[in-house]
Amino acid sequence: MNSYFQPRLSRQHLHLSPVCAMVLSDYAMPAGEFGDGVPLFKLIKRRFPDIQIVVITMLDNPAVLHSLVSSGIRCIVSKSDAVAHLIPAIHAARTGGTYYSPTMDAVVRSIDFDVRSRNAAGVLSQRESEVVRLYASGLTINEIAEQLHRSKKTISTQKTKAMEKLGIERDVDLLRYAMENGLTSTATTAAPQA
């Protein structure tokens, strides 16, 4: 079918019967009524289980890709790969197959799904999880240290170790991981400050 969902879905759209067989969506669509990324894709899958989803994204973080694959997204194309990769991804989605563009395939192959299939609480220590949660809620390292009565160096080390365990290198990916894994609410998350 040639119909598709618009990037910003309204509540009215999600209560209608589906008019398409597939959704081609960017991963990040800030300010959407239903959020973006994994929460949006899970909502679409829950309401319309027969719709196939193809995701196109610049993100190549293992934690983010693990969340996508674990939520049933089997066709992912990197924006850094040639746009021609969309065609086989769409064909694979329509036939119930799997397709990762070369950049995504390399990252997905590197993921240890046995370790990452557990939630953050199973991978991170309680203190690391607490630091990630507070950091993702918008507190600075200094504010977290003050709130938890620990040194700034200890908090910084716990944040760094958490990122290493999760395979995350950038703060923005840590924030996204925290939101997608229930460590903080998207409504209360603020940009981190150093």
Coordinates of C-alpha atoms in Angstrom, one line a residue:
M1 CA 0.0 0.0 0.0
N2 CA 1.2 3.5 -0.6
S3 CA -0.4 5.0 2.5
Y4 CA 1.8 5.8 5.5
F5 CA 1.6 7.4 8.9
Q6 CA 2.6 11.0 9.2
P7 CA 5.6 11.5 11.6
R8 CA 3.5 13.1 14.2
L9 CA 0.6 10.8 15.0
S10 CA -2.5 12.2 16.7
R11 CA -4.7 10.3 19.1
Q12 CA -7.4 10.1 16.4
H13 CA -5.0 8.3 14.0
L14 CA -4.2 5.6 16.6
H15 CA -7.9 4.8 17.2
L16 CA -8.7 4.2 13.5
S17 CA -8.2 1.0 11.8
P18 CA -4.8 0.9 10.1
V19 CA -4.6 2.2 6.5
C20 CA -1.2 0.8 5.8
A21 CA 0.9 -2.3 6.0
M22 CA 4.2 -0.6 6.9
V23 CA 5.6 2.4 8.7
L24 CA 8.9 3.9 7.7
S25 CA 10.0 6.1 10.5
D26 CA 12.9 8.1 11.8
Y27 CA 14.0 7.0 15.3
A28 CA 14.1 10.5 16.7
M29 CA 11.0 12.8 16.3
P30 CA 11.1 15.2 19.2
A31 CA 7.9 16.9 20.4
G32 CA 5.6 14.2 19.1
E33 CA 2.4 13.5 21.2
F34 CA 3.4 9.9 21.8
G35 CA 7.2 10.4 22.1
D36 CA 9.6 8.8 19.7
G37 CA 11.9 5.9 19.4
V38 CA 11.1 2.6 21.1
P39 CA 8.1 3.8 23.1
L40 CA 6.4 5.0 19.9
F41 CA 7.2 1.7 18.0
K42 CA 5.9 -0.4 20.9
L43 CA 2.7 1.7 20.9
I44 CA 2.2 1.1 17.1
K45 CA 3.0 -2.7 17.5
R46 CA 0.6 -3.0 20.4
R47 CA -2.3 -1.2 18.6
F48 CA -1.5 -2.5 15.1
P49 CA 0.4 -5.8 15.5
D50 CA 0.2 -6.6 11.7
I51 CA 2.0 -3.4 10.7
Q52 CA 5.7 -3.8 9.9
I53 CA 8.1 -1.1 10.9
V54 CA 11.3 0.1 9.2
V55 CA 13.4 2.5 11.2
I56 CA 15.9 4.9 9.8
T57 CA 18.3 6.6 12.2
M58 CA 21.7 8.2 12.8
L59 CA 22.1 6.5 16.2
D60 CA 24.5 3.5 16.1
N61 CA 24.7 3.0 19.9
P62 CA 24.5 -0.7 21.0
A63 CA 22.1 0.1 23.8
V64 CA 19.7 1.9 21.6
L65 CA 19.9 -0.8 18.9
H66 CA 19.5 -3.5 21.5
S67 CA 16.2 -1.8 22.6
L68 CA 15.0 -1.6 19.0
V69 CA 15.8 -5.3 18.2
S70 CA 14.4 -6.5 21.5
S71 CA 11.1 -4.6 20.9
G72 CA 10.7 -6.5 17.6
I73 CA 12.1 -4.0 15.0
R74 CA 13.8 -6.2 12.4
C75 CA 14.5 -3.7 9.7
I76 CA 16.9 -0.8 10.6
V77 CA 18.8 1.5 8.2
S78 CA 21.5 3.9 9.1
K79 CA 21.4 7.4 7.7
S80 CA 25.1 7.1 7.2
D81 CA 24.6 4.3 4.7
A82 CA 23.4 4.8 1.2
V83 CA 19.7 5.6 0.8
A84 CA 19.4 2.6 -1.5
H85 CA 19.4 0.4 1.6
L86 CA 15.8 1.5 2.2
I87 CA 14.5 -0.7 -0.7
P88 CA 15.7 -4.0 0.6
A89 CA 14.7 -3.0 4.1
I90 CA 11.1 -2.3 2.9
H91 CA 11.0 -5.6 1.0
A92 CA 12.3 -7.5 4.0
A93 CA 9.7 -5.9 6.3
R94 CA 6.8 -6.7 3.8
T95 CA 7.8 -10.3 3.8
G96 CA 8.4 -10.6 7.5
G97 CA 12.2 -10.7 7.1
T98 CA 15.1 -8.9 8.8
Y99 CA 17.4 -6.3 7.2
Y100 CA 20.1 -4.2 8.8
S101 CA 22.1 -1.8 6.6
P102 CA 25.9 -2.3 6.8
T103 CA 26.5 0.1 9.7
M104 CA 23.6 -1.3 11.7
D105 CA 24.5 -4.9 10.9
A106 CA 28.0 -4.3 12.3
V107 CA 26.7 -2.9 15.6
V108 CA 23.9 -5.5 16.0
R109 CA 26.4 -8.3 15.5
S110 CA 28.6 -6.8 18.3
I111 CA 25.7 -6.9 20.8
D112 CA 25.7 -9.5 23.5
F113 CA 22.0 -10.1 23.7
D114 CA 22.3 -12.4 26.7
V115 CA 23.8 -9.7 28.8
R116 CA 21.7 -6.8 27.4
S117 CA 18.4 -8.7 27.5
R118 CA 18.3 -8.0 31.2
N119 CA 17.1 -4.6 32.4
A120 CA 19.5 -1.9 33.6
A121 CA 19.1 -3.1 37.2
G122 CA 20.5 -6.5 36.1
V123 CA 23.5 -5.0 34.4
L124 CA 24.3 -2.0 36.6
S125 CA 25.0 -1.9 40.3
Q126 CA 22.3 -0.2 42.5
R127 CA 24.5 2.8 42.9
E128 CA 25.3 3.1 39.2
S129 CA 21.6 2.8 38.3
E130 CA 20.8 5.5 40.9
V131 CA 23.5 7.8 39.4
V132 CA 22.2 7.2 35.8
R133 CA 18.6 7.9 36.9
L134 CA 19.5 11.2 38.6
Y135 CA 21.8 12.3 35.8
A136 CA 19.1 11.5 33.2
S137 CA 16.6 13.5 35.3
G138 CA 18.7 16.6 34.7
L139 CA 21.0 16.8 37.7
T140 CA 24.7 17.7 37.3
I141 CA 27.4 15.5 38.7
N142 CA 27.9 18.1 41.5
E143 CA 24.2 18.0 42.4
I144 CA 24.1 14.2 42.4
A145 CA 27.2 14.1 44.7
E146 CA 25.6 16.6 47.0
Q147 CA 22.2 14.8 47.1
L148 CA 23.7 11.3 47.6
H149 CA 26.5 12.6 50.0
R150 CA 29.3 11.2 47.9
S151 CA 32.3 12.8 46.3
K152 CA 32.1 14.3 42.8
K153 CA 34.9 11.8 41.8
T154 CA 32.8 8.8 43.0
I155 CA 29.7 10.0 41.1
S156 CA 31.7 10.6 38.0
T157 CA 33.4 7.1 38.3
Q158 CA 30.0 5.4 38.8
K159 CA 28.5 7.2 35.7
T160 CA 31.5 6.2 33.6
K161 CA 31.4 2.6 34.7
A162 CA 27.6 2.5 34.0
M163 CA 28.3 3.8 30.5
E164 CA 31.0 1.2 29.9
K165 CA 28.8 -1.6 31.0
L166 CA 26.0 -0.5 28.7
G167 CA 28.3 0.1 25.8
I168 CA 27.4 3.8 25.7
E169 CA 30.0 6.5 24.8
R170 CA 27.9 9.7 24.6
D171 CA 25.7 11.4 27.2
V172 CA 22.8 11.8 24.8
D173 CA 22.8 8.0 24.3
L174 CA 22.8 7.5 28.1
L175 CA 19.8 9.8 28.4
R176 CA 17.9 7.9 25.7
Y177 CA 18.8 4.6 27.3
A178 CA 17.6 5.8 30.7
M179 CA 14.3 7.0 29.2
E180 CA 13.7 3.8 27.2
N181 CA 14.5 1.5 30.2
G182 CA 12.3 3.2 32.7
L183 CA 15.1 4.9 34.7
T184 CA 13.5 8.3 34.2
S185 CA 10.4 9.9 32.6
T186 CA 10.7 11.6 29.2
A187 CA 8.5 14.4 30.6
T188 CA 11.0 15.3 33.3
T189 CA 14.3 14.7 31.5
A190 CA 16.4 17.7 31.0
A191 CA 19.6 18.2 29.1
P192 CA 22.6 17.3 31.2
Q193 CA 25.1 19.9 32.4
A194 CA 28.7 19.2 33.1

